[in-house]
mmCIF file of C-alpha atoms in Angstrom:
data_model
loop_
_atom_site.group_PDB
_atom_site.id
_atom_site.type_symbol
_atom_site.label_atom_id
_atom_site.label_comp_id
_atom_site.label_asym_id
_atom_site.label_seq_id
_atom_site.Cartn_x
_atom_site.Cartn_y
_atom_site.Cartn_z
ATOM 1 C CA MET A 17 146.835 96.521 30.276
ATOM 2 C CA SER A 18 145.748 97.632 27.005
ATOM 3 C CA GLY A 19 143.100 96.833 24.590
ATOM 4 C CA PHE A 20 139.123 96.164 25.616
ATOM 5 C CA LYS A 21 138.631 94.460 28.444
ATOM 6 C CA GLU A 22 135.322 93.618 31.097
ATOM 7 C CA LEU A 23 135.682 93.534 34.495
ATOM 8 C CA ALA A 24 132.634 93.985 36.816
ATOM 9 C CA ILE A 25 133.070 95.009 40.402
ATOM 10 C CA ILE A 26 129.915 94.018 42.755
ATOM 11 C CA GLY A 27 129.175 94.634 46.775
ATOM 12 C CA ALA A 28 126.874 96.157 49.188
ATOM 13 C CA THR A 29 125.758 99.701 49.980
ATOM 14 C CA ALA A 30 128.973 101.567 50.859
ATOM 15 C CA SER A 31 131.334 98.843 50.444
ATOM 16 C CA GLY A 32 134.138 101.176 47.976
ATOM 17 C CA LYS A 33 133.076 100.099 44.747
ATOM 18 C CA SER A 34 133.376 103.224 43.087
ATOM 19 C CA ALA A 35 136.263 104.798 45.055
ATOM 20 C CA LEU A 36 137.695 100.883 43.916
ATOM 21 C CA ALA A 37 136.783 101.792 40.582
ATOM 22 C CA ILE A 38 137.462 104.894 39.703
ATOM 23 C CA GLU A 39 141.148 104.056 41.226
ATOM 24 C CA ILE A 40 141.430 101.110 38.803
ATOM 25 C CA ALA A 41 140.495 103.330 35.708
ATOM 26 C CA GLN A 42 143.166 106.279 36.832
ATOM 27 C CA LYS A 43 145.886 103.380 36.933
ATOM 28 C CA TYR A 44 145.029 101.162 34.075
ATOM 29 C CA GLY A 45 142.587 103.700 31.621
ATOM 30 C CA GLY A 46 139.368 102.863 31.971
ATOM 31 C CA VAL A 47 135.291 103.999 31.096
ATOM 32 C CA ILE A 48 132.922 103.063 34.058
ATOM 33 C CA PHE A 49 129.511 101.746 33.558
ATOM 34 C CA SER A 50 127.586 102.100 36.874
ATOM 35 C CA ILE A 51 124.403 100.189 37.674
ATOM 36 C CA ASP A 52 123.006 101.415 40.247
ATOM 37 C CA SER A 53 119.335 102.149 39.982
ATOM 38 C CA LEU A 54 119.296 105.418 41.558
ATOM 39 C CA ALA A 55 122.261 107.105 39.820
ATOM 40 C CA VAL A 56 120.992 107.107 36.810
ATOM 41 C CA TYR A 57 118.512 109.245 37.537
ATOM 42 C CA LYS A 58 119.032 112.752 37.151
ATOM 43 C CA GLU A 59 118.550 115.436 39.937
ATOM 44 C CA MET A 60 118.502 111.746 42.543
ATOM 45 C CA ASP A 61 122.279 113.254 43.627
ATOM 46 C CA ILE A 62 122.059 113.082 47.574
ATOM 47 C CA VAL A 63 119.651 109.991 48.307
ATOM 48 C CA SER A 64 121.840 107.890 45.562
ATOM 49 C CA ALA A 65 124.841 108.928 46.887
ATOM 50 C CA LYS A 66 126.205 108.502 43.402
ATOM 51 C CA PRO A 67 129.960 110.177 43.169
ATOM 52 C CA THR A 68 130.342 114.203 42.563
ATOM 53 C CA ARG A 69 132.030 115.472 39.541
ATOM 54 C CA GLN A 70 135.138 115.619 41.616
ATOM 55 C CA GLU A 71 134.828 112.478 42.755
ATOM 56 C CA GLN A 72 134.962 111.094 39.591
ATOM 57 C CA GLN A 73 138.360 112.975 39.187
ATOM 58 C CA GLY A 74 137.875 112.944 35.246
ATOM 59 C CA ILE A 75 137.171 109.921 34.248
ATOM 60 C CA GLU A 76 134.121 109.113 32.142
ATOM 61 C CA HIS A 77 131.151 107.551 33.990
ATOM 62 C CA PHE A 78 127.983 106.200 31.961
ATOM 63 C CA GLY A 79 125.225 105.250 33.723
ATOM 64 C CA ILE A 80 124.798 108.426 35.786
ATOM 65 C CA ASP A 81 122.476 111.064 35.091
ATOM 66 C CA THR A 82 121.377 109.350 32.210
ATOM 67 C CA LEU A 83 117.400 109.563 32.928
ATOM 68 C CA GLU A 84 114.607 112.023 34.334
ATOM 69 C CA VAL A 85 113.079 110.969 37.207
ATOM 70 C CA THR A 86 109.971 110.077 35.401
ATOM 71 C CA GLU A 87 111.409 107.764 32.890
ATOM 72 C CA GLN A 88 111.231 104.336 33.906
ATOM 73 C CA PHE A 89 114.249 102.450 34.117
ATOM 74 C CA SER A 90 114.306 99.028 31.954
ATOM 75 C CA ALA A 91 116.232 96.493 30.512
ATOM 76 C CA ALA A 92 116.348 97.758 27.268
ATOM 77 C CA LYS A 93 117.612 101.312 28.735
ATOM 78 C CA LEU A 94 120.450 99.236 30.724
ATOM 79 C CA ALA A 95 121.353 97.230 27.593
ATOM 80 C CA ASP A 96 121.475 100.804 25.561
ATOM 81 C CA ILE A 97 123.661 102.742 27.956
ATOM 82 C CA TYR A 98 125.931 99.605 28.666
ATOM 83 C CA ALA A 99 126.236 99.482 24.461
ATOM 84 C CA GLN A 100 127.417 103.168 24.837
ATOM 85 C CA ALA A 101 130.103 102.767 27.604
ATOM 86 C CA ARG A 102 131.620 99.287 25.636
ATOM 87 C CA GLN A 103 131.940 101.939 22.253
ATOM 88 C CA LYS A 104 133.330 104.251 24.121
ATOM 89 C CA ALA A 105 135.822 101.831 25.802
ATOM 90 C CA GLU A 106 136.599 99.866 22.965
ATOM 91 C CA ALA A 107 137.358 103.100 20.311
ATOM 92 C CA GLU A 108 139.781 104.230 23.127
ATOM 93 C CA LYS A 109 141.527 100.351 23.962
ATOM 94 C CA LYS A 110 140.724 101.221 27.544
ATOM 95 C CA ILE A 111 139.029 98.576 30.211
ATOM 96 C CA LEU A 112 135.221 98.724 30.805
ATOM 97 C CA ILE A 113 134.421 98.799 34.616
ATOM 98 C CA ILE A 114 131.126 97.663 35.426
ATOM 99 C CA VAL A 115 129.865 98.778 39.348
ATOM 100 C CA GLY A 116 127.111 98.793 41.357
ATOM 101 C CA GLY A 117 125.271 97.287 44.189
ATOM 102 C CA SER A 118 122.674 95.570 42.067
ATOM 103 C CA SER A 119 123.022 91.901 41.414
ATOM 104 C CA PHE A 120 119.404 91.821 39.907
ATOM 105 C CA TYR A 121 120.907 94.412 36.824
ATOM 106 C CA LEU A 122 124.201 92.721 36.584
ATOM 107 C CA LYS A 123 122.415 89.367 35.831
ATOM 108 C CA ALA A 124 120.223 91.101 33.878
ATOM 109 C CA LEU A 125 123.431 92.068 31.191
ATOM 110 C CA LEU A 126 124.849 88.479 31.383
ATOM 111 C CA ASP A 127 121.879 86.473 31.156
ATOM 112 C CA GLY A 128 119.715 88.567 29.448
ATOM 113 C CA LEU A 129 116.000 89.830 29.806
ATOM 114 C CA SER A 130 113.142 89.506 27.311
ATOM 115 C CA PRO A 131 112.322 93.010 25.855
ATOM 116 C CA LEU A 132 109.817 94.359 27.662
ATOM 117 C CA PRO A 133 106.591 95.829 25.848
ATOM 118 C CA GLU A 134 106.311 99.248 25.251
ATOM 119 C CA PHE A 135 103.384 100.426 28.038
ATOM 120 C CA SER A 136 101.214 102.816 27.244
ATOM 121 C CA GLN A 137 99.687 105.414 29.665
ATOM 122 C CA GLU A 138 96.833 103.992 30.280
ATOM 123 C CA THR A 139 98.471 100.741 31.568
ATOM 124 C CA LEU A 140 101.079 102.356 33.474
ATOM 125 C CA THR A 141 98.138 104.600 35.507
ATOM 126 C CA ALA A 142 95.963 101.317 35.626
ATOM 127 C CA CYS A 143 98.884 99.958 37.078
ATOM 128 C CA GLU A 144 99.883 102.334 39.935
ATOM 129 C CA THR A 145 95.876 102.552 40.660
ATOM 130 C CA MET A 146 95.992 98.552 41.061
ATOM 131 C CA MET A 147 99.395 98.512 43.108
ATOM 132 C CA HIS A 148 97.626 100.274 46.157
ATOM 133 C CA GLU A 149 96.209 96.995 46.659
ATOM 134 C CA LEU A 150 99.133 94.542 46.803
ATOM 135 C CA PRO A 151 96.865 91.759 48.298
ATOM 136 C CA LYS A 152 94.857 91.896 45.081
ATOM 137 C CA VAL A 153 97.563 92.407 42.546
ATOM 138 C CA TYR A 154 99.103 89.029 44.039
ATOM 139 C CA LYS A 155 95.737 87.269 43.803
ATOM 140 C CA LEU A 156 95.412 88.091 40.427
ATOM 141 C CA LEU A 157 98.580 86.946 39.387
ATOM 142 C CA SER A 158 98.100 84.034 41.013
ATOM 143 C CA GLU A 159 94.781 83.096 39.197
ATOM 144 C CA VAL A 160 96.075 84.398 35.549
ATOM 145 C CA ASP A 161 99.780 82.934 35.765
ATOM 146 C CA PRO A 162 100.595 80.745 38.965
ATOM 147 C CA GLU A 163 103.724 79.320 36.899
ATOM 148 C CA SER A 164 105.336 83.325 37.208
ATOM 149 C CA VAL A 165 103.810 83.793 40.746
ATOM 150 C CA GLN A 166 104.672 81.102 42.562
ATOM 151 C CA LYS A 167 108.355 82.083 42.692
ATOM 152 C CA ILE A 168 107.391 85.319 43.820
ATOM 153 C CA ASP A 169 106.906 86.530 47.379
ATOM 154 C CA PRO A 170 103.704 88.392 48.226
ATOM 155 C CA ASN A 171 105.598 91.575 49.481
ATOM 156 C CA ASP A 172 107.514 92.233 46.527
ATOM 157 C CA ARG A 173 106.435 95.155 45.174
ATOM 158 C CA TYR A 174 109.402 95.289 42.230
ATOM 159 C CA ARG A 175 108.644 91.805 40.413
ATOM 160 C CA LEU A 176 104.673 92.238 41.077
ATOM 161 C CA GLU A 177 104.212 95.502 39.621
ATOM 162 C CA LYS A 178 106.570 94.203 36.545
ATOM 163 C CA LEU A 179 104.558 91.232 35.945
ATOM 164 C CA LEU A 180 101.323 93.309 36.243
ATOM 165 C CA LEU A 181 102.375 95.611 33.724
ATOM 166 C CA VAL A 182 103.258 92.955 31.313
ATOM 167 C CA TYR A 183 99.807 91.877 32.053
ATOM 168 C CA LEU A 184 97.950 94.729 31.604
ATOM 169 C CA GLN A 185 99.678 95.441 28.543
ATOM 170 C CA THR A 186 99.664 92.211 26.098
ATOM 171 C CA LYS A 187 96.367 90.348 28.079
ATOM 172 C CA GLN A 188 98.805 87.450 28.533
ATOM 173 C CA PRO A 189 99.944 85.755 31.418
ATOM 174 C CA PRO A 190 103.562 86.802 32.178
ATOM 175 C CA SER A 191 105.272 83.483 31.518
ATOM 176 C CA SER A 192 103.749 83.198 28.028
ATOM 177 C CA TYR A 193 104.776 86.513 26.954
ATOM 178 C CA TYR A 194 108.448 85.525 28.297
ATOM 179 C CA ALA A 195 108.366 82.287 26.638
ATOM 180 C CA ASP A 196 107.432 84.071 23.065
ATOM 181 C CA HIS A 197 110.570 86.648 23.450
ATOM 182 C CA PRO A 198 113.542 84.368 25.200
ATOM 183 C CA PRO A 199 116.196 86.601 26.897
ATOM 184 C CA ILE A 200 119.167 87.355 24.937
ATOM 185 C CA PRO A 201 122.777 87.837 26.982
ATOM 186 C CA VAL A 202 123.990 90.730 26.582
ATOM 187 C CA ILE A 203 127.701 90.306 28.104
ATOM 188 C CA GLU A 204 129.155 87.179 27.398
ATOM 189 C CA ASP A 205 132.919 87.433 28.926
ATOM 190 C CA LEU A 206 133.305 89.492 32.309
ATOM 191 C CA ALA A 207 135.883 89.346 35.127
ATOM 192 C CA LEU A 208 133.673 89.721 38.099
ATOM 193 C CA PHE A 209 135.216 90.371 41.815
ATOM 194 C CA GLU A 210 133.124 91.221 44.064
ATOM 195 C CA ILE A 211 133.892 93.172 47.957
ATOM 196 C CA GLU A 212 133.009 91.733 51.040
ATOM 197 C CA THR A 213 132.806 93.653 53.986
ATOM 198 C CA GLU A 214 132.007 92.455 57.572
ATOM 199 C CA ARG A 215 128.154 93.079 58.380
ATOM 200 C CA SER A 216 129.075 94.947 61.594
ATOM 201 C CA LEU A 217 131.393 97.246 59.771
ATOM 202 C CA LEU A 218 128.931 97.660 57.028
ATOM 203 C CA ARG A 219 126.298 98.477 59.586
ATOM 204 C CA GLU A 220 128.458 101.436 60.214
ATOM 205 C CA ARG A 221 129.574 102.621 57.230
ATOM 206 C CA ILE A 222 125.573 102.689 56.089
ATOM 207 C CA ALA A 223 124.513 104.731 59.351
ATOM 208 C CA LYS A 224 127.322 106.969 58.763
ATOM 209 C CA ARG A 225 126.267 107.402 55.276
ATOM 210 C CA THR A 226 123.054 107.963 55.936
ATOM 211 C CA ARG A 227 123.866 110.537 58.248
ATOM 212 C CA ILE A 228 126.064 112.488 55.835
ATOM 213 C CA MET A 229 122.987 112.131 53.297
ATOM 214 C CA ILE A 230 120.448 113.762 55.610
ATOM 215 C CA GLU A 231 122.949 116.686 56.921
ATOM 216 C CA THR A 232 124.214 117.702 53.561
ATOM 217 C CA GLY A 233 119.884 118.135 52.223
ATOM 218 C CA LEU A 234 118.362 114.828 51.711
ATOM 219 C CA ILE A 235 114.892 116.374 52.883
ATOM 220 C CA ASP A 236 115.522 119.244 50.377
ATOM 221 C CA GLU A 237 116.548 117.190 47.928
ATOM 222 C CA ILE A 238 113.097 114.854 47.808
ATOM 223 C CA ALA A 239 110.927 118.065 49.008
ATOM 224 C CA SER A 240 112.190 119.499 45.169
ATOM 225 C CA LEU A 241 111.677 116.146 43.369
ATOM 226 C CA GLU A 242 108.118 115.655 44.924
ATOM 227 C CA ALA A 243 107.470 119.390 44.033
ATOM 228 C CA LYS A 244 108.367 119.090 40.185
ATOM 229 C CA PHE A 245 107.368 115.161 39.902
ATOM 230 C CA GLY A 246 105.071 114.215 42.516
ATOM 231 C CA ARG A 247 105.306 110.632 43.651
ATOM 232 C CA ALA A 248 103.999 108.420 41.115
ATOM 233 C CA ALA A 249 107.644 107.716 39.622
ATOM 234 C CA HIS A 250 109.346 104.561 40.056
ATOM 235 C CA ALA A 251 112.427 106.141 41.536
ATOM 236 C CA MET A 252 110.059 108.045 44.172
ATOM 237 C CA LYS A 253 109.239 104.504 45.370
ATOM 238 C CA ALA A 254 113.264 103.862 46.370
ATOM 239 C CA ILE A 255 115.038 103.233 49.859
ATOM 240 C CA GLY A 256 115.714 106.928 51.370
ATOM 241 C CA VAL A 257 112.749 108.839 49.115
ATOM 242 C CA ILE A 258 110.114 106.487 50.565
ATOM 243 C CA GLU A 259 111.235 107.378 54.631
ATOM 244 C CA THR A 260 111.837 111.062 53.431
ATOM 245 C CA LEU A 261 108.470 111.329 52.156
ATOM 246 C CA GLN A 262 106.864 109.766 55.707
ATOM 247 C CA PHE A 263 109.046 112.733 57.578
ATOM 248 C CA LEU A 264 107.771 115.005 55.286
ATOM 249 C CA ASP A 265 104.292 113.800 56.293
ATOM 250 C CA ALA A 266 104.752 114.495 59.559
ATOM 251 C CA GLN A 267 104.233 110.351 60.092
ATOM 252 C CA ILE A 268 108.062 110.120 61.511
ATOM 253 C CA SER A 269 110.599 111.788 63.194
ATOM 254 C CA LYS A 270 113.929 113.436 62.023
ATOM 255 C CA ASP A 271 115.746 110.326 64.401
ATOM 256 C CA GLU A 272 113.120 107.989 62.667
ATOM 257 C CA LEU A 273 113.994 108.640 59.131
ATOM 258 C CA GLU A 274 117.963 108.291 59.868
ATOM 259 C CA THR A 275 116.725 105.328 61.734
ATOM 260 C CA LEU A 276 114.381 103.465 59.393
ATOM 261 C CA ILE A 277 116.985 104.461 56.416
ATOM 262 C CA THR A 278 120.107 102.515 58.165
ATOM 263 C CA THR A 279 117.886 99.347 58.626
ATOM 264 C CA HIS A 280 116.520 99.257 55.196
ATOM 265 C CA THR A 281 119.893 99.846 53.691
ATOM 266 C CA ALA A 282 121.446 97.011 55.591
ATOM 267 C CA GLN A 283 118.506 94.982 55.064
ATOM 268 C CA LEU A 284 118.595 95.180 51.028
ATOM 269 C CA ALA A 285 122.544 94.841 51.523
ATOM 270 C CA LYS A 286 121.810 91.234 52.946
#
């Protein structure tokens, strides 16, 4: 297999995506672009279950250990990392292997996303404060932009926060902003492969991975991240982080920590 080609391997957490991507890259010559929303952050090693240097087996990876915990991951940054990976693969005539469990991020590359405005610190602070009262945020956005909000679950923190940020920064209904900034596809030709795993087996794998994460230092990692960065960063609101912070706050036991991470990860995998 020679010349530049792109393929994507998607699947749920613990489905074996990373191992397969590395195997293909070794056999045919490839560069790997990770679209995992936590592996992109430095110092979030255990909670993201990112492949270690040893597990990467000398294959060049993009999208791992790229951002600081305090940085905001956006579609624009995703596209920048993709461009770097593609440039490297093309220059070396290798396959570009996109791997990750987030269909949202892959969809962003295929369909394109409207570029987001630069959010001021004032906007970020105001948004963080308002997000403590999610029902009020949902009500506000329903009033200013019913077109966008009617498609969103009232408990969908991620999408509501994104809409709120755009509204606070631009003073426009998000639907109007996005109409003025239409999406531009980043990838136009991609071979897509999905790893399907029987649900009970997937649950077993997730439970095993969660247990290993805790045994290998998850609690210490999150405690260290909190001491260094606090809890405000978006990355500190991910599955695995939130539950560990609850444990550190003595709200749940260690057994409950393991159960909750496993359950929430399995729910996301659906």
